[in-house]
Short mmCIF file of C-alpha atoms and ligand atoms in Angstrom, two decimals:
data_model
loop_
_atom_site.label_atom_id
_atom_site.label_comp_id
_atom_site.label_asym_id
_atom_site.label_seq_id
_atom_site.Cartn_x
_atom_site.Cartn_y
_atom_site.Cartn_z
CA MET A 195 10.00 10.45 -4.21
CA ILE A 196 9.61 9.72 -0.51
CA GLU A 197 12.52 10.03 1.92
CA LEU A 198 12.16 9.14 5.60
CA ARG A 199 15.14 9.66 7.88
CA ASP A 200 15.16 8.47 11.48
CA VAL A 201 11.43 9.05 11.89
CA ALA A 202 10.06 8.63 15.39
CA TYR A 203 6.53 9.28 16.56
CA ALA A 204 4.44 9.20 19.73
CA TYR A 205 0.66 9.80 19.74
CA PRO A 206 -0.64 12.71 21.84
CA ASP A 207 -0.87 12.09 25.57
CA THR A 208 1.43 9.06 25.35
CA ASP A 209 5.15 8.75 25.94
CA HIS A 210 5.39 5.53 23.95
CA TYR A 211 7.09 5.89 20.58
CA VAL A 212 5.08 3.76 18.14
CA LEU A 213 7.75 4.40 15.50
CA ASP A 214 11.38 4.87 16.40
CA GLY A 215 14.10 5.15 13.77
CA VAL A 216 12.26 4.57 10.48
CA ASP A 217 14.49 4.99 7.43
CA LEU A 218 12.93 4.41 4.03
CA THR A 219 13.24 5.76 0.49
CA VAL A 220 10.84 5.29 -2.41
CA ALA A 221 12.21 6.49 -5.74
CA ARG A 222 10.21 8.02 -8.57
CA GLY A 223 8.22 5.32 -10.36
CA GLU A 224 8.99 2.73 -7.71
CA VAL A 225 6.50 0.51 -5.85
CA VAL A 226 7.55 -0.40 -2.34
CA GLY A 227 5.44 -2.77 -0.28
CA VAL A 228 5.53 -2.51 3.51
CA ILE A 229 4.54 -5.54 5.52
CA GLY A 230 4.32 -5.97 9.27
CA ALA A 231 2.21 -7.38 12.08
CA SER A 232 -1.09 -5.86 13.10
CA GLY A 233 -0.55 -2.91 15.45
CA VAL A 234 3.09 -2.41 14.41
CA GLY A 235 2.48 1.13 13.09
CA LYS A 236 1.68 0.80 9.37
CA THR A 237 -1.34 3.11 9.45
CA THR A 238 0.58 5.57 11.61
CA LEU A 239 3.44 5.64 9.11
CA ALA A 240 1.02 6.09 6.18
CA LYS A 241 -0.55 9.11 7.90
CA ILE A 242 2.86 10.63 8.63
CA ILE A 243 3.94 10.43 4.99
CA ALA A 244 0.65 12.03 3.92
CA GLY A 245 1.01 14.87 6.46
CA PHE A 246 -2.11 13.89 8.46
CA ILE A 247 0.24 13.28 11.34
CA PRO A 248 1.05 15.61 13.02
CA ASN A 249 -1.11 18.16 11.09
CA VAL A 250 -4.43 16.66 12.12
CA GLU A 251 -3.70 14.13 14.84
CA GLY A 252 -0.94 15.95 16.71
CA GLY A 253 1.63 14.03 18.74
CA THR A 254 5.41 14.22 18.69
CA LEU A 255 7.15 13.64 15.37
CA ASP A 256 10.94 13.57 15.10
CA GLY A 257 13.24 12.94 12.15
CA SER A 258 12.62 14.05 8.59
CA VAL A 259 9.84 13.22 6.15
CA ALA A 260 10.36 14.61 2.67
CA VAL A 261 8.34 14.19 -0.49
CA ASP A 262 10.15 15.41 -3.61
CA ASP A 263 12.57 17.22 -1.27
CA VAL A 264 9.76 19.15 0.46
CA PRO A 265 9.48 18.54 4.22
CA ILE A 266 5.90 17.31 4.26
CA SER A 267 5.09 17.81 7.94
CA SER A 268 5.81 21.53 7.64
CA LEU A 269 3.21 21.96 4.87
CA PRO A 270 -0.38 22.94 5.58
CA LEU A 271 -2.62 19.93 4.94
CA ALA A 272 -4.14 21.57 1.84
CA GLU A 273 -0.67 21.61 0.26
CA ALA A 274 0.34 18.19 1.53
CA VAL A 275 -2.67 16.55 -0.18
CA ALA A 276 -1.50 17.96 -3.52
CA GLN A 277 1.80 16.07 -3.04
CA VAL A 278 0.67 12.79 -1.52
CA GLY A 279 -2.53 10.86 -2.13
CA LEU A 280 -3.52 8.71 0.84
CA VAL A 281 -5.86 5.76 0.44
CA ILE A 282 -6.92 5.17 4.02
CA GLN A 283 -7.37 1.74 5.52
CA ASN A 284 -11.16 1.86 5.88
CA PRO A 285 -12.89 2.92 2.62
CA PHE A 286 -16.06 3.76 4.52
CA ASN A 287 -14.15 6.60 6.18
CA GLN A 288 -12.69 7.85 2.91
CA ILE A 289 -16.13 8.57 1.46
CA SER A 290 -17.02 12.18 2.31
CA GLY A 291 -20.67 11.45 3.06
CA ALA A 292 -21.58 14.86 1.64
CA LYS A 293 -22.30 13.75 -1.93
CA PHE A 294 -25.26 12.12 -3.63
CA SER A 295 -23.47 10.26 -6.42
CA VAL A 296 -20.25 8.34 -6.92
CA ARG A 297 -19.30 10.83 -9.66
CA GLU A 298 -19.57 13.78 -7.25
CA GLU A 299 -17.73 11.79 -4.61
CA ILE A 300 -14.76 11.14 -6.93
CA VAL A 301 -14.65 14.75 -8.17
CA PHE A 302 -14.91 16.17 -4.63
CA GLY A 303 -11.18 16.47 -3.96
CA LEU A 304 -10.56 18.20 -7.30
CA GLU A 305 -13.15 20.90 -6.74
CA ASN A 306 -10.97 23.30 -4.81
CA THR A 307 -7.77 22.74 -6.78
CA GLY A 308 -8.53 25.07 -9.71
CA VAL A 309 -8.72 22.23 -12.24
CA PRO A 310 -11.06 23.39 -15.06
CA ARG A 311 -14.52 21.76 -15.13
CA ASP A 312 -13.92 19.98 -18.47
CA GLU A 313 -10.71 18.47 -17.27
CA MET A 314 -12.36 17.33 -14.04
CA ILE A 315 -14.99 15.47 -16.03
CA THR A 316 -12.38 13.84 -18.27
CA ARG A 317 -10.28 12.80 -15.29
CA VAL A 318 -13.23 11.24 -13.46
CA THR A 319 -14.31 9.37 -16.59
CA ASP A 320 -10.77 8.09 -17.15
CA VAL A 321 -10.17 6.92 -13.60
CA ALA A 322 -13.60 5.26 -13.45
CA ALA A 323 -12.81 3.34 -16.64
CA LEU A 324 -9.40 2.36 -15.28
CA LEU A 325 -10.95 0.89 -12.10
CA ARG A 326 -13.98 -0.47 -13.95
CA ILE A 327 -16.54 1.47 -11.94
CA ASP A 328 -18.00 3.51 -14.83
CA HIS A 329 -21.36 1.81 -14.34
CA LEU A 330 -21.49 3.08 -10.74
CA LEU A 331 -20.96 6.79 -11.41
CA ASP A 332 -24.61 7.80 -11.03
CA ARG A 333 -25.29 5.60 -8.01
CA SER A 334 -25.46 6.76 -4.44
CA PRO A 335 -22.16 6.15 -2.61
CA TYR A 336 -24.27 4.42 0.04
CA ALA A 337 -25.69 1.83 -2.35
CA LEU A 338 -22.32 0.17 -2.91
CA SER A 339 -20.80 -3.08 -1.71
CA GLY A 340 -17.64 -2.92 0.41
CA GLY A 341 -15.49 -3.78 -2.59
CA GLN A 342 -17.15 -1.15 -4.80
CA MET A 343 -16.75 1.44 -2.07
CA GLN A 344 -13.05 0.61 -1.84
CA LEU A 345 -12.65 1.13 -5.59
CA VAL A 346 -14.46 4.49 -5.33
CA ALA A 347 -12.18 5.49 -2.46
CA ILE A 348 -9.12 4.55 -4.53
CA ALA A 349 -10.53 6.43 -7.55
CA SER A 350 -11.08 9.56 -5.46
CA VAL A 351 -7.39 9.55 -4.55
CA ILE A 352 -5.94 8.57 -7.95
CA VAL A 353 -7.99 11.28 -9.69
CA MET A 354 -5.92 13.92 -7.86
CA GLY A 355 -2.86 12.88 -9.89
CA THR A 356 -0.38 13.33 -7.03
CA PRO A 357 3.24 12.36 -7.69
CA VAL A 358 3.19 10.11 -4.61
CA LEU A 359 0.56 7.57 -3.56
CA VAL A 360 0.37 5.95 -0.14
CA MET A 361 -2.07 3.08 0.11
CA ASP A 362 -3.03 1.54 3.45
CA GLU A 363 -4.35 -1.99 2.83
CA PRO A 364 -6.18 -0.84 -0.32
CA THR A 365 -7.50 -4.26 -1.30
CA SER A 366 -8.91 -5.40 2.06
CA GLN A 367 -12.50 -5.42 0.75
CA LEU A 368 -11.69 -6.83 -2.69
CA ASP A 369 -11.84 -10.35 -4.08
CA PRO A 370 -8.75 -11.77 -5.85
CA GLY A 371 -9.86 -10.39 -9.25
CA GLY A 372 -10.46 -6.90 -7.85
CA SER A 373 -7.17 -6.96 -5.95
CA ARG A 374 -5.26 -7.94 -9.07
CA MET A 375 -6.92 -5.15 -11.04
CA VAL A 376 -5.90 -2.57 -8.41
CA PHE A 377 -2.30 -3.79 -8.63
CA ASP A 378 -2.43 -3.53 -12.42
CA VAL A 379 -3.61 0.07 -12.08
CA ILE A 380 -0.75 0.74 -9.65
CA SER A 381 1.72 -0.66 -12.19
CA ALA A 382 0.31 1.64 -14.89
CA LEU A 383 0.68 4.67 -12.58
CA THR A 384 4.27 3.84 -11.70
CA ASP A 385 5.09 3.43 -15.40
CA ALA A 386 3.97 7.06 -15.67
CA GLY A 387 6.35 8.06 -12.83
CA THR A 388 4.19 7.92 -9.70
CA SER A 389 5.94 6.64 -6.55
CA VAL A 390 3.82 4.19 -4.58
CA LEU A 391 4.13 2.98 -1.02
CA ILE A 392 1.67 0.23 -0.27
CA PHE A 393 0.91 -1.36 3.08
CA GLU A 394 -0.48 -4.76 2.20
CA HIS A 395 -0.90 -8.29 3.52
CA LYS A 396 -1.35 -9.95 0.14
CA VAL A 397 2.26 -10.97 -0.26
CA GLU A 398 1.73 -12.86 -3.49
CA LEU A 399 0.54 -9.66 -5.17
CA LEU A 400 3.47 -7.74 -3.69
CA ARG A 401 5.81 -10.44 -4.95
CA GLU A 402 4.49 -9.79 -8.44
CA HIS A 403 4.15 -6.01 -8.41
CA ALA A 404 6.51 -4.48 -5.83
CA ASP A 405 10.06 -3.49 -6.72
CA ARG A 406 11.02 -3.84 -3.09
CA ILE A 407 9.48 -5.07 0.15
CA ALA A 408 10.24 -3.49 3.52
CA VAL A 409 9.40 -5.09 6.86
CA LEU A 410 8.15 -2.87 9.68
CA ALA A 411 8.85 -4.33 13.12
CA GLU A 412 9.97 -2.96 16.48
CA GLY A 413 9.14 0.58 15.37
CA ARG A 414 11.43 0.67 12.35
CA ILE A 415 12.18 -0.86 8.96
CA ILE A 416 13.96 -3.91 10.24
CA HIS A 417 14.71 -5.41 6.82
CA GLU A 418 14.21 -4.65 3.14
CA GLY A 419 15.07 -6.22 -0.17
CA THR A 420 13.69 -7.72 -3.35
CA PRO A 421 10.32 -9.47 -2.90
CA ARG A 422 12.05 -12.79 -3.51
CA ALA A 423 14.73 -12.26 -0.89
CA VAL A 424 12.38 -10.89 1.77
CA LEU A 425 9.62 -13.44 1.25
CA THR A 426 11.98 -16.40 1.58
CA ASP A 427 13.83 -14.95 4.58
CA ASP A 428 13.89 -17.38 7.50
CA ARG A 429 13.13 -14.55 9.93
CA LEU A 430 9.82 -13.65 8.29
CA GLU A 431 7.74 -15.54 10.82
CA SER A 432 9.56 -13.93 13.74
CA TRP A 433 8.42 -10.58 12.30
CA SER A 434 4.84 -11.94 12.29
CA VAL A 435 4.56 -11.79 8.54
CA GLY A 436 3.24 -14.60 6.37
CA SER A 437 5.15 -16.01 3.40
CA THR A 438 3.60 -17.10 0.08
CA ARG A 439 1.83 -20.45 -0.10
CA TYR A 440 4.56 -21.64 -2.49
CA THR A 441 7.29 -20.92 0.03
CA ARG A 442 5.30 -22.56 2.82
CA ALA A 443 4.72 -25.71 0.77
CA ALA A 444 8.41 -25.87 -0.14
CA ARG A 445 9.49 -25.46 3.49
CA ALA A 446 7.14 -28.26 4.51
CA ALA A 447 8.56 -30.49 1.77
CA ARG A 448 12.10 -29.60 2.85
CA GLY A 449 11.22 -30.42 6.46
CA ALA A 450 9.96 -33.82 5.33
CA GLY A 451 13.18 -34.46 3.39
CA ILE A 452 11.36 -34.69 0.04
CA VAL A 453 13.40 -31.93 -1.60
CA HIS A 454 17.06 -30.93 -1.44
CA PRO A 455 17.68 -28.72 1.59
CA ASP A 456 19.88 -26.09 -0.09
CA ALA A 457 17.75 -25.18 -3.12
CA ALA A 458 16.45 -21.59 -3.24
CA LEU A 459 12.83 -21.49 -2.08
CA PRO A 460 10.06 -20.67 -4.58
CA VAL A 461 7.82 -17.60 -4.26
CA SER A 462 5.53 -18.08 -7.28
CA LEU A 463 3.64 -20.82 -9.07
CA SER A 464 6.18 -21.07 -11.88
CA ASP A 465 9.12 -21.20 -9.42
CA SER A 466 7.24 -23.81 -7.51
CA THR A 467 6.68 -26.04 -10.52
CA GLU A 468 10.37 -25.88 -11.33
CA TYR A 469 11.35 -26.44 -7.68
CA PHE A 470 9.23 -29.53 -7.19
CA THR A 471 10.29 -30.92 -10.57
CA THR A 472 14.03 -30.47 -10.16
CA GLN A 473 14.69 -30.60 -6.43
CA ARG A 474 13.12 -33.91 -5.42
CA THR A 475 15.38 -36.19 -3.42
CA GLY A 476 13.56 -39.29 -4.62
CA ARG A 477 12.42 -40.18 -1.14
N1 ADP B 159 -4.89 7.80 18.04
C1 ADP B 159 -4.09 6.98 18.70
N2 ADP B 159 -3.67 7.26 19.97
C2 ADP B 159 -2.84 6.42 20.64
N3 ADP B 159 -2.36 5.26 20.13
C3 ADP B 159 -2.73 4.93 18.89
C4 ADP B 159 -3.61 5.76 18.11
N4 ADP B 159 -3.80 5.15 16.90
C5 ADP B 159 -3.08 4.01 16.93
N5 ADP B 159 -2.44 3.88 18.11
C6 ADP B 159 -1.52 2.77 18.50
O1 ADP B 159 -0.39 2.81 17.66
C7 ADP B 159 0.05 1.49 17.35
C8 ADP B 159 0.16 1.33 15.85
O2 ADP B 159 -1.14 1.39 15.28
P1 ADP B 159 -1.37 1.32 13.71
O3 ADP B 159 -0.50 2.35 13.07
O4 ADP B 159 -2.83 1.43 13.47
O5 ADP B 159 -0.83 -0.14 13.36
P2 ADP B 159 -1.11 -1.08 12.07
O6 ADP B 159 -1.68 -0.22 10.99
O7 ADP B 159 0.25 -1.64 11.72
O8 ADP B 159 -2.04 -2.16 12.50
C9 ADP B 159 -0.94 0.53 18.00
O9 ADP B 159 -0.37 0.11 19.21
C10 ADP B 159 -2.15 1.41 18.25
O10 ADP B 159 -2.85 0.96 19.37
MG1 MG B 160 -3.36 -0.33 9.85
#
């Protein structure tokens, strides 16, 4: 479980608070999607929850950040990484660069945790099968496409089995099929009790897989709710966040007077079919 209370943060050598008053809770087994404009502080927030900020990057952090009731920013990084797995935004930076095969790359984080060798091998095999990268295990991490590298980066985090996962745009290099698979894996992990906070632009996938969506704007969580409520909110554009194509099409139809103005907006293909079948004005 993640609990953020009144979190504020300024990077070193700046007096500008990038985040100021962030309140957010992610329960055990819950998936919360965070959306927000570029530069709003998503990556910063991800690093705070994982203890990289201020442990590694310094700066001024106020408020409280707790993971399973442990104040994460007071833990040494080695202990924080056992609590929170962080999939960083750029998979090329997640790869250690010190290993000759994908298998070694994925096992790397486990090596100093005291997990027995046999279990390490089983865990790597399992996570590779889950993310469908078994055929890559003996390849060089440098002979991978961007999408494959992203899956390896995700595998190297999931293999740690942390109770909390923070994912910063984890599907940026993936095609629609790969993105969907990653979200299916996330759903399987949350069924097993993992809490997941995911910073993601692909709102249609969040609509399907997130329990809740939170909007980061003006340095704090400005709004949160069910995917349906957030993604049809009239203020979405003013927070520089895109809505689903179904909602956009419905708004355009409403603007043109083709559908009844008061009907709830659709956020999925099936909603949309129903909406355009039942809400036509006949014009
Ligand atoms: N190391 C840093 N030092 C100073 N400012 C930074 C640093 N990293 C990011 N920022 C600034 O913090 C703000 C939030 O950045 P970031 O968290 O990367 O946003 P997002 O992930 O939402 O695009 C931006 O204005 C960015 O320029
Ligand atoms: Mg970012």
